[in-house]
Short mmCIF file of C-alpha atoms in Angstrom, two decimals:
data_model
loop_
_atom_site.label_atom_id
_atom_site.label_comp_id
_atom_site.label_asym_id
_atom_site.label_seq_id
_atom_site.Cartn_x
_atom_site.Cartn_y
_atom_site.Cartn_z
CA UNK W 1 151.26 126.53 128.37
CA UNK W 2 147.75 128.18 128.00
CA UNK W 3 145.33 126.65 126.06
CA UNK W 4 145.45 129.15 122.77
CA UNK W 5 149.27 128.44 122.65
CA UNK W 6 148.73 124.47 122.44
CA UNK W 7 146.11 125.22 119.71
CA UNK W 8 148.52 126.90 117.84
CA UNK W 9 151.17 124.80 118.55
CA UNK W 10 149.02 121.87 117.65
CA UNK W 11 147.54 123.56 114.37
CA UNK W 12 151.38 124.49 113.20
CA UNK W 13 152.49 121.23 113.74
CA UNK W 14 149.35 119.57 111.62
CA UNK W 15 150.25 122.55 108.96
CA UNK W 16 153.99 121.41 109.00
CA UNK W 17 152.63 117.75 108.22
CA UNK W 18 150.87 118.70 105.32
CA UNK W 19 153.46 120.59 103.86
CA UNK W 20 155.87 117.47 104.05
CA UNK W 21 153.36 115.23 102.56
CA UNK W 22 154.31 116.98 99.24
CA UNK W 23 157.53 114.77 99.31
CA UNK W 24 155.45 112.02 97.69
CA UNK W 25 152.27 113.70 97.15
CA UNK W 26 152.58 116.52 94.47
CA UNK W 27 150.38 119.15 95.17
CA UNK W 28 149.74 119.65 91.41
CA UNK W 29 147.57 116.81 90.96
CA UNK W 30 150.28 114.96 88.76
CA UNK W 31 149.22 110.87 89.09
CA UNK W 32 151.58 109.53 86.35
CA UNK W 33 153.52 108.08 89.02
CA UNK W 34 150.58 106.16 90.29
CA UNK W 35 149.57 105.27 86.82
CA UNK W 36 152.76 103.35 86.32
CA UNK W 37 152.32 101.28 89.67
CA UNK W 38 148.71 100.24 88.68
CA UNK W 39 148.00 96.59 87.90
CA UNK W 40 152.12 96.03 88.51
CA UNK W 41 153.51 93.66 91.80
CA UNK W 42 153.52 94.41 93.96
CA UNK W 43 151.55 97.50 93.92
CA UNK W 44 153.49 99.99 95.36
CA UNK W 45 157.06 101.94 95.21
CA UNK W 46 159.56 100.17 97.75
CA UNK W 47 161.74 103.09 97.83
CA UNK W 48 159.26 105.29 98.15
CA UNK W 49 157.67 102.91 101.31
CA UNK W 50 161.65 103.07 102.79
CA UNK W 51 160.84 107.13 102.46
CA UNK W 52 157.48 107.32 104.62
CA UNK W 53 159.46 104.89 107.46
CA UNK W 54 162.71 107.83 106.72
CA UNK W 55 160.04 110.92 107.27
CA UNK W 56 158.81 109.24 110.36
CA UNK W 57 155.21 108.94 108.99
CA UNK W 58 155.04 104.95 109.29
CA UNK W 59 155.91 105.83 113.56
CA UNK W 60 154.05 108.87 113.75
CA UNK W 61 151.32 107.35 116.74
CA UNK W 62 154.18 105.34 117.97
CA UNK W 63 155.42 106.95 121.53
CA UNK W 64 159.18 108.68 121.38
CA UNK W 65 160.57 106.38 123.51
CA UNK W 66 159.86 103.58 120.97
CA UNK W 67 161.23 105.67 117.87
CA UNK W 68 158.08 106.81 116.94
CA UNK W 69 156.89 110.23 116.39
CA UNK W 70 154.17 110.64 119.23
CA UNK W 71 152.28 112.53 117.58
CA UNK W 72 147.97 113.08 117.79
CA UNK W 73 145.67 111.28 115.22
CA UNK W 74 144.97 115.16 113.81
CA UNK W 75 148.31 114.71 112.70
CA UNK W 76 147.80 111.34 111.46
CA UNK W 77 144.29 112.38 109.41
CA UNK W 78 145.51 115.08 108.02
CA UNK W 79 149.07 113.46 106.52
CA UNK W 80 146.32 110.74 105.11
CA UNK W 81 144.02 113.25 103.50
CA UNK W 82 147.37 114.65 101.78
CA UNK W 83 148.10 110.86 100.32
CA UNK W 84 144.68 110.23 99.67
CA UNK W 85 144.14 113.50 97.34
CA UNK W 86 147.31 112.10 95.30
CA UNK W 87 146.20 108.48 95.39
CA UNK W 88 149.54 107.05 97.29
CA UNK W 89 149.24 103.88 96.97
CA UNK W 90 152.17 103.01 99.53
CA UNK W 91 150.62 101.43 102.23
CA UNK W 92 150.86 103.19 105.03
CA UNK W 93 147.31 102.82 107.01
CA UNK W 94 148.35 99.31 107.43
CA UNK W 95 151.82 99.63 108.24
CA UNK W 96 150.39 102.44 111.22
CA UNK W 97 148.39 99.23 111.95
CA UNK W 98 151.22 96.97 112.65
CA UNK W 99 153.66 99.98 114.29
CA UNK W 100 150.89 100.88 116.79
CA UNK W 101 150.54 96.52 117.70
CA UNK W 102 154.26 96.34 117.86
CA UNK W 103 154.28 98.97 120.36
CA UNK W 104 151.60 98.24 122.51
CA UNK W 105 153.47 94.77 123.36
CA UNK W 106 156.53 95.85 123.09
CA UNK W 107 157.86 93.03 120.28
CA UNK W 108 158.33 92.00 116.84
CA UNK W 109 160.39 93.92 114.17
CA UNK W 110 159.57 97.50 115.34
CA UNK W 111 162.54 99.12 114.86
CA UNK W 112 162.85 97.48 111.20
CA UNK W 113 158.65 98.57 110.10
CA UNK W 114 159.75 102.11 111.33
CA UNK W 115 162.67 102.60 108.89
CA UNK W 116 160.47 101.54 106.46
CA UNK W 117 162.71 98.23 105.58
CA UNK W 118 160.34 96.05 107.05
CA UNK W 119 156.22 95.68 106.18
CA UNK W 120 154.88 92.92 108.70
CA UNK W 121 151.21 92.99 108.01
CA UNK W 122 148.42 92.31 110.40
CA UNK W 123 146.57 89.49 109.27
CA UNK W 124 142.98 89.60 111.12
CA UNK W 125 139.73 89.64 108.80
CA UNK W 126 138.40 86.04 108.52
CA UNK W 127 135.55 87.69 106.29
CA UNK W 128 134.08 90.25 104.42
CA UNK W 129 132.63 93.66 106.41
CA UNK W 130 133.82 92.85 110.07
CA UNK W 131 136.20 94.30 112.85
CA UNK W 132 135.67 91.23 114.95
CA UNK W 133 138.73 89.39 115.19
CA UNK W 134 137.81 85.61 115.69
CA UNK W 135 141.38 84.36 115.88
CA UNK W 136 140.24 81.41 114.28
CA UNK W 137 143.66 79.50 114.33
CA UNK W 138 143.87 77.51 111.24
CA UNK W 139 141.00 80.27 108.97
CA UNK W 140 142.40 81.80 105.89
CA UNK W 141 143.20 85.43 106.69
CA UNK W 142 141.79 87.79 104.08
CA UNK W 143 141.34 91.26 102.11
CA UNK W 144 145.28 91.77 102.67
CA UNK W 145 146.25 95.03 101.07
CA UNK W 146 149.45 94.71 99.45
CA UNK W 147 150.19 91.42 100.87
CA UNK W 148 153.02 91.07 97.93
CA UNK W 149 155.19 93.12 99.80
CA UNK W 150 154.68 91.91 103.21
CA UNK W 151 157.72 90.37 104.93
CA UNK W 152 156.23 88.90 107.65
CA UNK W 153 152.41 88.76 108.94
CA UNK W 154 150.98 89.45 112.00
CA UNK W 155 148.93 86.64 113.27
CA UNK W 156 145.60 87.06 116.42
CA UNK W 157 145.01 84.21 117.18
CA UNK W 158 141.97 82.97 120.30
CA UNK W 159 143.71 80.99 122.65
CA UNK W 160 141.02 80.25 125.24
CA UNK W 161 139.88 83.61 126.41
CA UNK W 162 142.25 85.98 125.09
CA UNK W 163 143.67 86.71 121.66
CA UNK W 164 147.83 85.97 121.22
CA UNK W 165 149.80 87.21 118.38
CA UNK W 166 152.15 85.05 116.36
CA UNK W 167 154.22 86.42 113.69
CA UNK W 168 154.64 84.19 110.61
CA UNK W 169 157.16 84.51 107.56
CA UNK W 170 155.67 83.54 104.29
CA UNK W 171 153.11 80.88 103.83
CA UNK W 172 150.93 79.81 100.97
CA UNK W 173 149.44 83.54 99.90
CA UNK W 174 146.87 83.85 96.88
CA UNK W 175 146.47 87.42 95.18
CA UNK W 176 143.40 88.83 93.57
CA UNK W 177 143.59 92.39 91.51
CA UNK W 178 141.03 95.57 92.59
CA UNK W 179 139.71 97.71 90.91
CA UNK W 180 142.49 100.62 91.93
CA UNK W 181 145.40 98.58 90.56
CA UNK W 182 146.37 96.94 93.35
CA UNK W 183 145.82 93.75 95.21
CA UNK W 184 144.18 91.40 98.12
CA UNK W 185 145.60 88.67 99.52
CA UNK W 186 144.53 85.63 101.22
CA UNK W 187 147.07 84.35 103.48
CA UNK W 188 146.61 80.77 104.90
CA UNK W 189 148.15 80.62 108.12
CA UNK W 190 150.85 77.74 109.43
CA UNK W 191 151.41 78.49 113.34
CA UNK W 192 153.84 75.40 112.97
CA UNK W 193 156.21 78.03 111.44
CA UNK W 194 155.20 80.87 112.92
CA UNK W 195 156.55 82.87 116.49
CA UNK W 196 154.52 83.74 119.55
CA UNK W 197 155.09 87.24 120.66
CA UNK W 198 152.30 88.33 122.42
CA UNK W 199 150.06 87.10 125.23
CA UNK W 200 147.02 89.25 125.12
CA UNK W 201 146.36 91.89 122.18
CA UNK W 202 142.66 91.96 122.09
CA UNK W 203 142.27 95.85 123.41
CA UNK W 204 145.37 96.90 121.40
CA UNK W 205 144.21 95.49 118.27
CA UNK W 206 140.76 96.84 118.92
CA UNK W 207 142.32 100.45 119.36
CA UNK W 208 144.71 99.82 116.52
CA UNK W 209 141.99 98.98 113.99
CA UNK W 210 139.51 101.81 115.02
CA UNK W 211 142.45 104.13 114.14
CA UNK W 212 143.33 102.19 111.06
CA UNK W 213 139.30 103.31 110.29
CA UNK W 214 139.71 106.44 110.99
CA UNK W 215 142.65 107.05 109.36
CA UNK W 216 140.87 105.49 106.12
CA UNK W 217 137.93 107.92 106.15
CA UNK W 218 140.60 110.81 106.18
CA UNK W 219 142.13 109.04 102.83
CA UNK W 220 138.91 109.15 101.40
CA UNK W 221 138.01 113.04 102.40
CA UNK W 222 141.36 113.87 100.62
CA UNK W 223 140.80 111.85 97.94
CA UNK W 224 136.67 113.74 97.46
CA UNK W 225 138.52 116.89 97.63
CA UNK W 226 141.03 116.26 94.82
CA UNK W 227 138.28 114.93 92.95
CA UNK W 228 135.84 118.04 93.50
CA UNK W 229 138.96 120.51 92.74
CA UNK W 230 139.19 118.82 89.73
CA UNK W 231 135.88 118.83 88.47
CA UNK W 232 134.97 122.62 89.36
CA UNK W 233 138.44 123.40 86.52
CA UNK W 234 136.79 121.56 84.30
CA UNK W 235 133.50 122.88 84.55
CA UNK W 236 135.33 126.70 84.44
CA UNK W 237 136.83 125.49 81.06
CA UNK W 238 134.31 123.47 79.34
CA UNK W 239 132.14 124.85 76.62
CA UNK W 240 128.55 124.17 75.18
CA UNK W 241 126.35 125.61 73.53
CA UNK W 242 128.63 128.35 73.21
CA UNK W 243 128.51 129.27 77.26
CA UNK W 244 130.89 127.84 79.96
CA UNK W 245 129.45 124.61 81.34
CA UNK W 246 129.60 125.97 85.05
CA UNK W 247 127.10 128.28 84.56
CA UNK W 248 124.47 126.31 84.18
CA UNK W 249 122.40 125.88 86.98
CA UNK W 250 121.67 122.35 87.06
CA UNK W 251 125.38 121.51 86.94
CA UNK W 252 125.65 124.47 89.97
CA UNK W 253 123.75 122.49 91.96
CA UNK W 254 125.08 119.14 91.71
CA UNK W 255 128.71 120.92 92.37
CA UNK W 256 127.20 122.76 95.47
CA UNK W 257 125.67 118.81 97.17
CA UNK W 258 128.61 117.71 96.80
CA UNK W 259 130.38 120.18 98.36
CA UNK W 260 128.39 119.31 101.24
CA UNK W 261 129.34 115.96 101.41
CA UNK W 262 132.93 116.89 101.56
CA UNK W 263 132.06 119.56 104.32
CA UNK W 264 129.93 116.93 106.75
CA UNK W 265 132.90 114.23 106.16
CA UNK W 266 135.56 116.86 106.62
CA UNK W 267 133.38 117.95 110.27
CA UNK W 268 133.22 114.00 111.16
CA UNK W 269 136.49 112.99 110.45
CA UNK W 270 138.12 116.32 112.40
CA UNK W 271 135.62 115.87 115.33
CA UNK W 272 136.83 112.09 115.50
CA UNK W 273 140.23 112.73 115.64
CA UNK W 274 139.96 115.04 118.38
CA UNK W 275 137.81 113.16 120.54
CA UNK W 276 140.69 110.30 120.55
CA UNK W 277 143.33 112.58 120.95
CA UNK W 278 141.36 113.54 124.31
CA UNK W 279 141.38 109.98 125.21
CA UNK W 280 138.16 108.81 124.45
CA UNK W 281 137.55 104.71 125.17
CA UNK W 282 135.14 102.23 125.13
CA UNK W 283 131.80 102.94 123.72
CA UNK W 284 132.48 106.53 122.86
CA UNK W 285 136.01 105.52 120.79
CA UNK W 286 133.69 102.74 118.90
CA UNK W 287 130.69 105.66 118.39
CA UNK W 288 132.92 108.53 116.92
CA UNK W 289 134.81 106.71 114.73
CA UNK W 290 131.69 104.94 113.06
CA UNK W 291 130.42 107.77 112.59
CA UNK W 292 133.24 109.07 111.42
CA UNK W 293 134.07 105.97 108.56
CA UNK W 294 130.31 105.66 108.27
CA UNK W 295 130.35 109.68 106.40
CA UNK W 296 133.55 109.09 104.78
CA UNK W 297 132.62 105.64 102.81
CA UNK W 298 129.01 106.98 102.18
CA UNK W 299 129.97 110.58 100.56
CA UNK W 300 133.54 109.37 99.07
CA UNK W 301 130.86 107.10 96.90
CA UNK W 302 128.67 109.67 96.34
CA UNK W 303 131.28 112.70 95.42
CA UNK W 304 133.05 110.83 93.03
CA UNK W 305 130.57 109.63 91.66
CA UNK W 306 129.40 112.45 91.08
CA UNK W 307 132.46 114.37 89.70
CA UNK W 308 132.64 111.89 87.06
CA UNK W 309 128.94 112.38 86.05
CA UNK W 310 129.92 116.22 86.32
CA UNK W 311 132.62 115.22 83.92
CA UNK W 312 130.43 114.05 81.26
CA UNK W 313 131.68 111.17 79.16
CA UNK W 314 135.25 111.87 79.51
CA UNK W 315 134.59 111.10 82.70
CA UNK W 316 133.81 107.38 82.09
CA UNK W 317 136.82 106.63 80.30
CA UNK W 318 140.27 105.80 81.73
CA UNK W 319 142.69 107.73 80.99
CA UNK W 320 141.13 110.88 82.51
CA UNK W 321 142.59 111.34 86.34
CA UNK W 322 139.01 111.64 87.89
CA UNK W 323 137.92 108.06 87.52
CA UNK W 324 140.85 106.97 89.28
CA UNK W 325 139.03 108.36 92.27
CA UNK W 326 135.99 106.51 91.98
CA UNK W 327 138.59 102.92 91.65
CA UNK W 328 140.18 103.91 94.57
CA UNK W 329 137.06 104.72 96.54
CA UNK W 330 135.36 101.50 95.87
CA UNK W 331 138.61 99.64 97.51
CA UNK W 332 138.98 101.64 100.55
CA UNK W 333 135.12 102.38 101.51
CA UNK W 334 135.04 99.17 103.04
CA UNK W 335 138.21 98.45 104.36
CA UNK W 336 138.22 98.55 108.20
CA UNK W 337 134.11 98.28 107.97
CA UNK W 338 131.72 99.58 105.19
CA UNK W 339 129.08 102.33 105.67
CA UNK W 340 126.41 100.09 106.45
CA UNK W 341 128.66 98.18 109.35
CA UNK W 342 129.61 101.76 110.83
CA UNK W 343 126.05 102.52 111.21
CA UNK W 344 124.73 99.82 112.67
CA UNK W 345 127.60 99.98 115.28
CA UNK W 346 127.56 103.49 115.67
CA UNK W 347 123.57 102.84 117.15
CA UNK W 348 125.06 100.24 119.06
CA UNK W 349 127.33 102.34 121.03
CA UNK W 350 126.08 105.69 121.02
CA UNK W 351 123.83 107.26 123.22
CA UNK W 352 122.65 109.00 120.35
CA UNK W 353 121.09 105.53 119.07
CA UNK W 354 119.32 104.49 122.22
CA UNK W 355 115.46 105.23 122.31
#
């Protein structure tokens, strides 16, 4: 196949996934669905998890010949741009977590997390702003999203110098609300109880949680996008001073930075997923993709912000759509590393950083 055929073939099949993200991502902005799961256990629709496993989306990086879909992070970014512009809250960055660990050793309830029946959550931050994974045996493992729902969790843990996985059912698990409506949990782990079923993860985890950050920055670019479509109607239909609101040239401006913001993230996050999809490793992997989540935590702050000072008071309060945005950007910037963690690893790895 020459290489303007694969493009196409690649850019029909990203268009097809975007398009079938409207099964639980209404494309007319409608978020009275996600209103009614907000500040409720455990956070999420179970039916409409079972759905994502039933459309394949929960398998989509998983290979064929493990049920999965096989499909290209492009794919992946662009079905979570979709969910983030609706504000999904099903979660199914951390369920792509677990699939893609369950494949790479070949164990654990696959099959189960696939069908969407199962949510076996990887249990590896020991604290706040990290992707080091200490495998501290006996540590409380934290900033579990949707932990509620989890029927199992996915324990690294160090044994001498490698990192095993053990997967534990239950265990003493403390909740805390964020600010989207949903939860973190705090899982104390009890390897007494739990099952060995991996030798050596570190390289797959590592992998598995760079994509997990990637993925994360493409939630946030949809959800900037959303939030920027929704402020420019407004602006088109609010009035003052007798003139439409969005012709005033101050308020022009504002609109026009942050459609810059969206642009650069929307350049980062694409450029990212390609370079994986080539097979980048190693330093390079670790550069694009914090630079990558570095943009996409940094501007989804900024644009919503924004949008809601665009918005004027209504803006501010509640039960107007756009400052559901800002809640959700303020839990997901720094999950899987904030901006400020990105950078400093992205000048780590990247020739670009060297002097």
């Amino acid at each position: 196949m020459s290489a303007a055929l694969e493009d196409d073939a690649r850019a029909e099949s990203i268009r097809m996934i975007r398009d079938s993200a409207a099964a639980v991502a209404p494309p007319g902005g409608d978020l009275s669905r996600i209103r009614g799961l907000r500040f409720k256990a455990p956070g999420h629709d179970p039916a409409t998890f079972r759905q994502l496993g039933e459309m394949g989306w929960i398998g989509l990086r998983v290979p064929e010949a493990q049920g999965g879909a096989g499909l290209g992070l492009g794919e992946a970014c662009a079905l979570a741009e979709e969910l983030g512009a609706a504000l999904v809250p099903e979660p199914l960055i951390p369920a792509m977590l677990s699939a893609s660990l369950l494949a790479a050793v070949g164990a654990g309830p696959l099959e189960a997390l696939l069908a969407g029946t199962a949510l076996p959550l990887v249990a590896w931050q020991e604290r706040a702003d990290t992707l080091e994974v200490p495998g501290t045996p006996d540590a409380p493992r934290k900033f579990l999203v949707n932990a509620a729902a989890a029927t199992s969790f996915l324990l690294p843990v160090r044994e001498a110098d490698r990192i095993a996985l053990y997967e534990q059912a239950g265990g003493a698990l403390t909740l805390e609300p964020t600010q989207d409506g949903g939860t973190f949990g705090t899982l104390t782990p009890d390897l007494a109880g739990a099952s060995r079923i991996a030798g050596d993860i570190g390289e797959a985890l590592a992998l598995a949680l760079d994509e997990a950050a990637l993925l994360t920055g493409a939630y946030l670019l949809g959800g900037m996008e959303r939030a920027l479509a929704m402020t420019l109607d407004y602006l088109k239909t609010r009035s003052q001073f007798g003139k439409i609101i969005g012709t005033f040239q101050a308020l022009q401006h504002k609109a026009a930075d942050v459609k810059m913001q969206i642009a650069l993230t929307r350049a980062s996050i694409e450029a990212a997923a390609a370079t994986l999809d080539e097979g980048a490793t190693g330093d390079l992997r670790r550069a694009t993709v914090s630079r990558a989540k570095a943009r996409a935590a940094e501007s989804a702050m900024v644009v919503t912000r924004q949008c809601i000072q665009l918005h004027g008071g209504i803006g501010y309060t509640d039960d107007y759509d756009v400052g559901l945005y800002l809640r959700k950007a303020m839990v997901m910037a720094n999950q899987y590393g904030s901006a400020t963690l990105h950078r400093r690893r992205f000048m780590a790895t990247s020739p670009e950083g060297e002097e």
